[in-house]
PDB file of C-alpha atoms in Angstrom:
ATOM      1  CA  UNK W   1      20.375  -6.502 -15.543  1.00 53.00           C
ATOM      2  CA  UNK W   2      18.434  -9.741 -15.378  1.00 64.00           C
ATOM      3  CA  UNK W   3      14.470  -9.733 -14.403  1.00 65.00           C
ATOM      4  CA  UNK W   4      14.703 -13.113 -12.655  1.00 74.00           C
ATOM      5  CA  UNK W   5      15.272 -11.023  -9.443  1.00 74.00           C
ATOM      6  CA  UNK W   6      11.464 -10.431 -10.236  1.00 76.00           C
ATOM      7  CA  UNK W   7      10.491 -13.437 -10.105  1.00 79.00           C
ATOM      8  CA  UNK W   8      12.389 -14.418  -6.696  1.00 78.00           C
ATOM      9  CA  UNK W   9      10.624 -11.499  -5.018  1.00 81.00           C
ATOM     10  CA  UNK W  10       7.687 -12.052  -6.318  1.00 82.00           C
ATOM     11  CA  UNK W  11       7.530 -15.744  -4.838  1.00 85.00           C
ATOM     12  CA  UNK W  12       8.520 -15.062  -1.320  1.00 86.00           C
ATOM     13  CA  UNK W  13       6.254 -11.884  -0.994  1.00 86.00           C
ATOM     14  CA  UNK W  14       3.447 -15.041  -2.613  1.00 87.00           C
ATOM     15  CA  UNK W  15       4.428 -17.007   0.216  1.00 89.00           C
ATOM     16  CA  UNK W  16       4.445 -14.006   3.123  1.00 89.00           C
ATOM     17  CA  UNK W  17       1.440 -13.039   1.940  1.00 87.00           C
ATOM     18  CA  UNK W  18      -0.074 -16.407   1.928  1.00 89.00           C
ATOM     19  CA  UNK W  19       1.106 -17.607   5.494  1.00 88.00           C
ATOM     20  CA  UNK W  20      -0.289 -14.097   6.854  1.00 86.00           C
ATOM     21  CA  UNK W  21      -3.795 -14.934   5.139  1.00 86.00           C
ATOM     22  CA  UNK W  22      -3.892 -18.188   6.417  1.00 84.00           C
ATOM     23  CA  UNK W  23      -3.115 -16.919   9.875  1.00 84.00           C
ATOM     24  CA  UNK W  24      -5.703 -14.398  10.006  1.00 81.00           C
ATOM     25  CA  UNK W  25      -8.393 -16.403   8.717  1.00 81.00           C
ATOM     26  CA  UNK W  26      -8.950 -18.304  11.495  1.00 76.00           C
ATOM     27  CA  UNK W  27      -9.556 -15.150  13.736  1.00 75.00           C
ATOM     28  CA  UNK W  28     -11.082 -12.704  10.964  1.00 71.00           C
ATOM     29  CA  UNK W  29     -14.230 -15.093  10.807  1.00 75.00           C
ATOM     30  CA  UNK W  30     -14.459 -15.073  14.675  1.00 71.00           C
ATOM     31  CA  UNK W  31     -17.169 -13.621  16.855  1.00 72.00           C
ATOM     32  CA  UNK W  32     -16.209  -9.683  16.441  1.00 73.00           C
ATOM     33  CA  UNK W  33     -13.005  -9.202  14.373  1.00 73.00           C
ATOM     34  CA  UNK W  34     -11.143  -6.107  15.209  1.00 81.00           C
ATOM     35  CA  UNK W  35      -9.868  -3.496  12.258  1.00 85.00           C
ATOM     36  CA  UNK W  36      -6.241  -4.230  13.263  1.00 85.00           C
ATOM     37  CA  UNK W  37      -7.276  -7.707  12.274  1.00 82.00           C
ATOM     38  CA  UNK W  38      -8.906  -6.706   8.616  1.00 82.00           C
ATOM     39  CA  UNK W  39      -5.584  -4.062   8.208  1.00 87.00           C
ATOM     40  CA  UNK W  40      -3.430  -7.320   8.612  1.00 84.00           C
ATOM     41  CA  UNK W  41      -5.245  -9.280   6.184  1.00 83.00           C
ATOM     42  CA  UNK W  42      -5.564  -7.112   3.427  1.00 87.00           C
ATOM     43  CA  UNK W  43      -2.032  -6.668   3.937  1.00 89.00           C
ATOM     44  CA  UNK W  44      -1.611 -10.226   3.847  1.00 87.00           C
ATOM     45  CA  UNK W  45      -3.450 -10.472   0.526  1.00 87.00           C
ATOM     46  CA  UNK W  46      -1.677  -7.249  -0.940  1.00 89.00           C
ATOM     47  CA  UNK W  47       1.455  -9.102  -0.769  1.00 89.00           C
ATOM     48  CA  UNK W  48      -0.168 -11.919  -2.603  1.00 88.00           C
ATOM     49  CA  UNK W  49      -0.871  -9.523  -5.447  1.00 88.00           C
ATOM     50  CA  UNK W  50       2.538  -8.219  -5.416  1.00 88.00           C
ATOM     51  CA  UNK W  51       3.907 -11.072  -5.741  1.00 85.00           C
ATOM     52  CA  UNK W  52       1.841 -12.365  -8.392  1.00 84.00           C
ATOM     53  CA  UNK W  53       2.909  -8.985 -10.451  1.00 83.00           C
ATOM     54  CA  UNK W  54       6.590  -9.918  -9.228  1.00 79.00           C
ATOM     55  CA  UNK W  55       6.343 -13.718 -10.572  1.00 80.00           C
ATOM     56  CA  UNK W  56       5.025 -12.098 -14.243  1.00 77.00           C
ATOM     57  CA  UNK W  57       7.648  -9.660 -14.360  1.00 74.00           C
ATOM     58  CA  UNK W  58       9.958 -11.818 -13.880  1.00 73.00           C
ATOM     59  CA  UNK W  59       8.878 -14.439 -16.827  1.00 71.00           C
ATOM     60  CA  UNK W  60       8.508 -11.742 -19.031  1.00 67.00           C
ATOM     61  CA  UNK W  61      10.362 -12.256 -22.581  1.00 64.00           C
ATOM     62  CA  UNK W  62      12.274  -9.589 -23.663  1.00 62.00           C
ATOM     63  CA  UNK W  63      12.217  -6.400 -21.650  1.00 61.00           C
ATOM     64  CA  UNK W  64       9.117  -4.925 -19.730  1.00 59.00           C
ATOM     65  CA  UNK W  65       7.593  -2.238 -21.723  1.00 60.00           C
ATOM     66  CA  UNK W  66       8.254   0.194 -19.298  1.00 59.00           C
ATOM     67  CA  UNK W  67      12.141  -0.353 -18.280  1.00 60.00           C
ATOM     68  CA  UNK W  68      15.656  -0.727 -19.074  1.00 59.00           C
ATOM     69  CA  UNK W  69      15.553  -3.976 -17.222  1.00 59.00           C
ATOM     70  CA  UNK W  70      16.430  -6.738 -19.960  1.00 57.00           C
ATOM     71  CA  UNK W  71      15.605 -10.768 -19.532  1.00 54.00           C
ATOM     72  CA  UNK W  72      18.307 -13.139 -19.461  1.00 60.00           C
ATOM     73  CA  UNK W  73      16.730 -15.185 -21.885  1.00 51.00           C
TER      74      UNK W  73
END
């Protein structure tokens, strides 16, 4: 099985991430942000790791160290 799946997931949970950050920003810095507010950004940002981990996975030569999962290249 390929790891380029990886890196597919691992760009659109980037970009999820990222447009939930930027949408939160503007009301996280406001006059009193709420904890449902802070819960939604770190989740925001958590996806942004993920995804990071996803996109590295995915370029990884040979196999992860970990896993059956072989690369296509």
């Amino acid at each position: 099985m390929c790891q380029q799946w990886f890196s597919v997931a691992g760009h659109l949970l980037e970009i999820l991430g990222f447009l939930i950050v930027a949408f939160e920003l503007r009301k996280l810095f406001g006059p009193a942000p709420t904890n449902a507010r802070r819960c939604i950004y770190m989740i925001g940002a958590g996806f942004m790791v993920v995804g990071m981990l996803g996109q590295t996975a995915g370029g990884w030569v040979g196999r992860l160290p970990i896993s059956w999962i072989a690369s296509c290249y």
